[in-house]
């Protein structure tokens, strides 16, 4: 069972979504085999990131919302830019990312990886609970 | 298409509010005038770092051309900031 499916079932068990909503979410996660190629990634023009953070525990009044729309072309160009970074800089960046708990090897990121990511990134929602009681909801999707 | 206009809206609660329309297309004038120097600097940087010159130009151009459509909106405690590139 993958993480997204488990998250949906947990939300259903907690009563936060209805059975119909859970069914729709699972269907969206696991499209029919024939349907996978009907929505090519080229039709998705933007990556959207929505963050709604409730920082009332930190003394802030009201919600903080961040709404970012990035063209897919910019992401593709960014991956191409990463390919231009010299190997020495790659190593330094990889070490810096690892030291911050992000085990990512930049040199292994290829444009195909991005397409694969977009294919799987229909709609992802992450609930973040901060240690000081603040909460945030991050939603990432393509449109 | 390269970015033509950047829109910046800033609304501070009980403070300064302003809306800016930045005509980015006007940057073409200094860019064309300074093009020989920019290209020379890029060529030197590419030679030193071992990056293919033409590939880097293509990538920078692709980055520039993919900027339109970028939209960032942040709202916190009633303050709003919007940055949009057209």
PDB file of N, CA and C in Angstrom, chain A residues 46 55 59-75 77-78 80-86, chain B residues 49-52 55-60 62-78 84:
ATOM      1  N   UNK A  46       0.937  24.360 -15.707  1.00  0.00           N
ATOM      2  CA  UNK A  46       1.442  25.000 -14.490  1.00  0.00           C
ATOM      3  C   UNK A  46       1.525  24.026 -13.323  1.00  0.00           C
ATOM      4  N   UNK A  55      -0.801  30.068  11.975  1.00  0.00           N
ATOM      5  CA  UNK A  55       0.306  30.350  12.902  1.00  0.00           C
ATOM      6  C   UNK A  55      -0.181  31.117  14.122  1.00  0.00           C
ATOM      7  N   UNK A  59       1.571  33.545  17.585  1.00  0.00           N
ATOM      8  CA  UNK A  59       1.248  34.952  17.851  1.00  0.00           C
ATOM      9  C   UNK A  59       0.785  35.709  16.631  1.00  0.00           C
ATOM     10  N   UNK A  60       0.788  35.063  15.468  1.00  0.00           N
ATOM     11  CA  UNK A  60       0.333  35.742  14.258  1.00  0.00           C
ATOM     12  C   UNK A  60      -1.189  35.742  14.204  1.00  0.00           C
ATOM     13  N   UNK A  61      -1.743  36.833  13.697  1.00  0.00           N
ATOM     14  CA  UNK A  61      -3.199  36.899  13.584  1.00  0.00           C
ATOM     15  C   UNK A  61      -3.601  36.364  12.221  1.00  0.00           C
ATOM     16  N   UNK A  62      -4.517  35.433  12.216  1.00  0.00           N
ATOM     17  CA  UNK A  62      -5.052  34.926  10.955  1.00  0.00           C
ATOM     18  C   UNK A  62      -4.127  33.951  10.271  1.00  0.00           C
ATOM     19  N   UNK A  63      -4.588  33.540   9.106  1.00  0.00           N
ATOM     20  CA  UNK A  63      -3.866  32.526   8.351  1.00  0.00           C
ATOM     21  C   UNK A  63      -2.804  33.184   7.466  1.00  0.00           C
ATOM     22  N   UNK A  64      -1.786  32.413   7.198  1.00  0.00           N
ATOM     23  CA  UNK A  64      -0.814  32.820   6.191  1.00  0.00           C
ATOM     24  C   UNK A  64      -1.030  31.924   4.984  1.00  0.00           C
ATOM     25  N   UNK A  65      -1.268  32.520   3.849  1.00  0.00           N
ATOM     26  CA  UNK A  65      -1.464  31.698   2.659  1.00  0.00           C
ATOM     27  C   UNK A  65      -0.430  32.058   1.598  1.00  0.00           C
ATOM     28  N   UNK A  66       0.043  31.051   0.959  1.00  0.00           N
ATOM     29  CA  UNK A  66       1.003  31.235  -0.133  1.00  0.00           C
ATOM     30  C   UNK A  66       0.442  30.501  -1.337  1.00  0.00           C
ATOM     31  N   UNK A  67       0.374  31.181  -2.438  1.00  0.00           N
ATOM     32  CA  UNK A  67      -0.196  30.600  -3.648  1.00  0.00           C
ATOM     33  C   UNK A  67       0.818  30.832  -4.771  1.00  0.00           C
ATOM     34  N   UNK A  68       1.438  29.777  -5.219  1.00  0.00           N
ATOM     35  CA  UNK A  68       2.496  29.910  -6.228  1.00  0.00           C
ATOM     36  C   UNK A  68       2.086  29.144  -7.483  1.00  0.00           C
ATOM     37  N   UNK A  69       2.223  29.788  -8.615  1.00  0.00           N
ATOM     38  CA  UNK A  69       1.977  29.116  -9.894  1.00  0.00           C
ATOM     39  C   UNK A  69       3.247  29.227 -10.725  1.00  0.00           C
ATOM     40  N   UNK A  70       3.794  28.081 -11.043  1.00  0.00           N
ATOM     41  CA  UNK A  70       5.054  28.056 -11.803  1.00  0.00           C
ATOM     42  C   UNK A  70       4.806  27.349 -13.134  1.00  0.00           C
ATOM     43  N   UNK A  71       5.172  27.960 -14.239  1.00  0.00           N
ATOM     44  CA  UNK A  71       5.003  27.261 -15.527  1.00  0.00           C
ATOM     45  C   UNK A  71       5.867  26.005 -15.588  1.00  0.00           C
ATOM     46  N   UNK A  72       5.303  24.962 -16.152  1.00  0.00           N
ATOM     47  CA  UNK A  72       6.055  23.700 -16.297  1.00  0.00           C
ATOM     48  C   UNK A  72       7.331  23.908 -17.102  1.00  0.00           C
ATOM     49  N   UNK A  73       7.256  24.803 -18.079  1.00  0.00           N
ATOM     50  CA  UNK A  73       8.429  25.071 -18.907  1.00  0.00           C
ATOM     51  C   UNK A  73       9.594  25.575 -18.058  1.00  0.00           C
ATOM     52  N   UNK A  74       9.235  26.331 -17.018  1.00  0.00           N
ATOM     53  CA  UNK A  74      10.282  26.872 -16.139  1.00  0.00           C
ATOM     54  C   UNK A  74      10.952  25.725 -15.369  1.00  0.00           C
ATOM     55  N   UNK A  75      10.150  24.759 -14.952  1.00  0.00           N
ATOM     56  CA  UNK A  75      10.726  23.598 -14.251  1.00  0.00           C
ATOM     57  C   UNK A  75      11.640  22.818 -15.182  1.00  0.00           C
ATOM     58  N   UNK A  77      13.192  23.957 -17.794  1.00  0.00           N
ATOM     59  CA  UNK A  77      14.407  24.758 -18.028  1.00  0.00           C
ATOM     60  C   UNK A  77      15.309  24.696 -16.804  1.00  0.00           C
ATOM     61  N   UNK A  78      14.701  24.645 -15.622  1.00  0.00           N
ATOM     62  CA  UNK A  78      15.493  24.545 -14.387  1.00  0.00           C
ATOM     63  C   UNK A  78      16.276  23.248 -14.325  1.00  0.00           C
ATOM     64  N   UNK A  80      17.261  21.589 -16.922  1.00  0.00           N
ATOM     65  CA  UNK A  80      18.347  21.736 -17.911  1.00  0.00           C
ATOM     66  C   UNK A  80      19.477  22.582 -17.344  1.00  0.00           C
ATOM     67  N   UNK A  81      19.100  23.572 -16.545  1.00  0.00           N
ATOM     68  CA  UNK A  81      20.117  24.426 -15.921  1.00  0.00           C
ATOM     69  C   UNK A  81      20.946  23.618 -14.925  1.00  0.00           C
ATOM     70  N   UNK A  82      20.267  22.748 -14.195  1.00  0.00           N
ATOM     71  CA  UNK A  82      20.980  21.909 -13.220  1.00  0.00           C
ATOM     72  C   UNK A  82      22.012  21.030 -13.917  1.00  0.00           C
ATOM     73  N   UNK A  83      21.685  20.624 -15.161  1.00  0.00           N
ATOM     74  CA  UNK A  83      22.623  19.777 -15.907  1.00  0.00           C
ATOM     75  C   UNK A  83      23.881  20.549 -16.300  1.00  0.00           C
ATOM     76  N   UNK A  84      23.789  21.879 -16.280  1.00  0.00           N
ATOM     77  CA  UNK A  84      24.951  22.689 -16.655  1.00  0.00           C
ATOM     78  C   UNK A  84      25.908  22.945 -15.486  1.00  0.00           C
ATOM     79  N   UNK A  85      25.431  22.656 -14.287  1.00  0.00           N
ATOM     80  CA  UNK A  85      26.269  22.927 -13.113  1.00  0.00           C
ATOM     81  C   UNK A  85      27.488  21.990 -13.150  1.00  0.00           C
ATOM     82  N   UNK A  86      28.687  22.539 -12.983  1.00  0.00           N
ATOM     83  CA  UNK A  86      29.888  21.691 -13.021  1.00  0.00           C
ATOM     84  C   UNK A  86      29.859  20.606 -11.944  1.00  0.00           C
TER      85      UNK A  86
ATOM     86  N   UNK B  49      34.635  27.468 -16.196  1.00  0.00           N
ATOM     87  CA  UNK B  49      33.920  26.402 -15.474  1.00  0.00           C
ATOM     88  C   UNK B  49      33.735  25.135 -16.301  1.00  0.00           C
ATOM     89  N   UNK B  50      34.110  25.194 -17.583  1.00  0.00           N
ATOM     90  CA  UNK B  50      34.018  23.993 -18.417  1.00  0.00           C
ATOM     91  C   UNK B  50      32.598  23.667 -18.853  1.00  0.00           C
ATOM     92  N   UNK B  51      31.769  24.677 -18.925  1.00  0.00           N
ATOM     93  CA  UNK B  51      30.370  24.471 -19.344  1.00  0.00           C
ATOM     94  C   UNK B  51      30.256  24.841 -20.815  1.00  0.00           C
ATOM     95  N   UNK B  52      29.540  24.021 -21.618  1.00  0.00           N
ATOM     96  CA  UNK B  52      29.383  24.368 -23.044  1.00  0.00           C
ATOM     97  C   UNK B  52      28.696  25.727 -23.210  1.00  0.00           C
ATOM     98  N   UNK B  55      25.251  25.719 -25.137  1.00  0.00           N
ATOM     99  CA  UNK B  55      24.215  25.051 -24.338  1.00  0.00           C
ATOM    100  C   UNK B  55      23.744  25.974 -23.211  1.00  0.00           C
ATOM    101  N   UNK B  56      24.698  26.703 -22.642  1.00  0.00           N
ATOM    102  CA  UNK B  56      24.306  27.590 -21.546  1.00  0.00           C
ATOM    103  C   UNK B  56      23.441  28.745 -22.071  1.00  0.00           C
ATOM    104  N   UNK B  57      23.763  29.229 -23.270  1.00  0.00           N
ATOM    105  CA  UNK B  57      22.923  30.285 -23.859  1.00  0.00           C
ATOM    106  C   UNK B  57      21.509  29.749 -24.110  1.00  0.00           C
ATOM    107  N   UNK B  58      21.441  28.530 -24.639  1.00  0.00           N
ATOM    108  CA  UNK B  58      20.120  27.938 -24.917  1.00  0.00           C
ATOM    109  C   UNK B  58      19.330  27.766 -23.626  1.00  0.00           C
ATOM    110  N   UNK B  59      20.016  27.364 -22.566  1.00  0.00           N
ATOM    111  CA  UNK B  59      19.322  27.147 -21.295  1.00  0.00           C
ATOM    112  C   UNK B  59      18.847  28.471 -20.690  1.00  0.00           C
ATOM    113  N   UNK B  60      19.708  29.474 -20.743  1.00  0.00           N
ATOM    114  CA  UNK B  60      19.321  30.789 -20.204  1.00  0.00           C
ATOM    115  C   UNK B  60      18.143  31.350 -20.996  1.00  0.00           C
ATOM    116  N   UNK B  62      15.921  29.574 -22.612  1.00  0.00           N
ATOM    117  CA  UNK B  62      14.740  28.764 -22.261  1.00  0.00           C
ATOM    118  C   UNK B  62      14.164  29.219 -20.918  1.00  0.00           C
ATOM    119  N   UNK B  63      15.050  29.529 -19.977  1.00  0.00           N
ATOM    120  CA  UNK B  63      14.597  30.011 -18.662  1.00  0.00           C
ATOM    121  C   UNK B  63      13.838  31.333 -18.809  1.00  0.00           C
ATOM    122  N   UNK B  64      14.418  32.232 -19.583  1.00  0.00           N
ATOM    123  CA  UNK B  64      13.786  33.544 -19.793  1.00  0.00           C
ATOM    124  C   UNK B  64      12.407  33.392 -20.431  1.00  0.00           C
ATOM    125  N   UNK B  65      12.357  32.534 -21.442  1.00  0.00           N
ATOM    126  CA  UNK B  65      11.112  32.392 -22.194  1.00  0.00           C
ATOM    127  C   UNK B  65      10.032  31.661 -21.402  1.00  0.00           C
ATOM    128  N   UNK B  66      10.440  30.952 -20.372  1.00  0.00           N
ATOM    129  CA  UNK B  66       9.434  30.202 -19.616  1.00  0.00           C
ATOM    130  C   UNK B  66       8.951  30.977 -18.389  1.00  0.00           C
ATOM    131  N   UNK B  67       9.478  32.154 -18.171  1.00  0.00           N
ATOM    132  CA  UNK B  67       9.064  32.949 -17.005  1.00  0.00           C
ATOM    133  C   UNK B  67       7.622  33.463 -17.063  1.00  0.00           C
ATOM    134  N   UNK B  68       7.101  33.880 -18.237  1.00  0.00           N
ATOM    135  CA  UNK B  68       5.729  34.387 -18.251  1.00  0.00           C
ATOM    136  C   UNK B  68       4.743  33.332 -17.726  1.00  0.00           C
ATOM    137  N   UNK B  69       3.824  33.802 -16.919  1.00  0.00           N
ATOM    138  CA  UNK B  69       2.862  32.876 -16.308  1.00  0.00           C
ATOM    139  C   UNK B  69       3.175  32.617 -14.846  1.00  0.00           C
ATOM    140  N   UNK B  70       4.362  33.021 -14.420  1.00  0.00           N
ATOM    141  CA  UNK B  70       4.722  32.833 -13.010  1.00  0.00           C
ATOM    142  C   UNK B  70       3.884  33.779 -12.149  1.00  0.00           C
ATOM    143  N   UNK B  71       3.366  33.244 -11.082  1.00  0.00           N
ATOM    144  CA  UNK B  71       2.448  34.015 -10.239  1.00  0.00           C
ATOM    145  C   UNK B  71       2.690  33.612  -8.787  1.00  0.00           C
ATOM    146  N   UNK B  72       3.044  34.572  -7.958  1.00  0.00           N
ATOM    147  CA  UNK B  72       3.289  34.291  -6.541  1.00  0.00           C
ATOM    148  C   UNK B  72       2.447  35.236  -5.707  1.00  0.00           C
ATOM    149  N   UNK B  73       1.598  34.678  -4.839  1.00  0.00           N
ATOM    150  CA  UNK B  73       0.754  35.512  -3.962  1.00  0.00           C
ATOM    151  C   UNK B  73       0.969  35.063  -2.534  1.00  0.00           C
ATOM    152  N   UNK B  74       1.273  36.008  -1.678  1.00  0.00           N
ATOM    153  CA  UNK B  74       1.473  35.704  -0.260  1.00  0.00           C
ATOM    154  C   UNK B  74       0.578  36.627   0.558  1.00  0.00           C
ATOM    155  N   UNK B  75      -0.188  36.041   1.451  1.00  0.00           N
ATOM    156  CA  UNK B  75      -1.055  36.819   2.348  1.00  0.00           C
ATOM    157  C   UNK B  75      -0.726  36.412   3.768  1.00  0.00           C
ATOM    158  N   UNK B  76      -0.370  37.364   4.584  1.00  0.00           N
ATOM    159  CA  UNK B  76      -0.109  37.049   5.983  1.00  0.00           C
ATOM    160  C   UNK B  76      -0.507  38.233   6.852  1.00  0.00           C
ATOM    161  N   UNK B  77      -1.279  37.931   7.857  1.00  0.00           N
ATOM    162  CA  UNK B  77      -1.774  38.940   8.800  1.00  0.00           C
ATOM    163  C   UNK B  77      -2.378  40.148   8.084  1.00  0.00           C
ATOM    164  N   UNK B  78      -3.123  39.889   7.025  1.00  0.00           N
ATOM    165  CA  UNK B  78      -3.772  40.978   6.295  1.00  0.00           C
ATOM    166  C   UNK B  78      -2.881  41.685   5.297  1.00  0.00           C
ATOM    167  N   UNK B  84       3.611  38.924 -10.352  1.00  0.00           N
ATOM    168  CA  UNK B  84       3.125  38.209 -11.530  1.00  0.00           C
ATOM    169  C   UNK B  84       3.960  38.603 -12.731  1.00  0.00           C
TER     170      UNK B  84
END
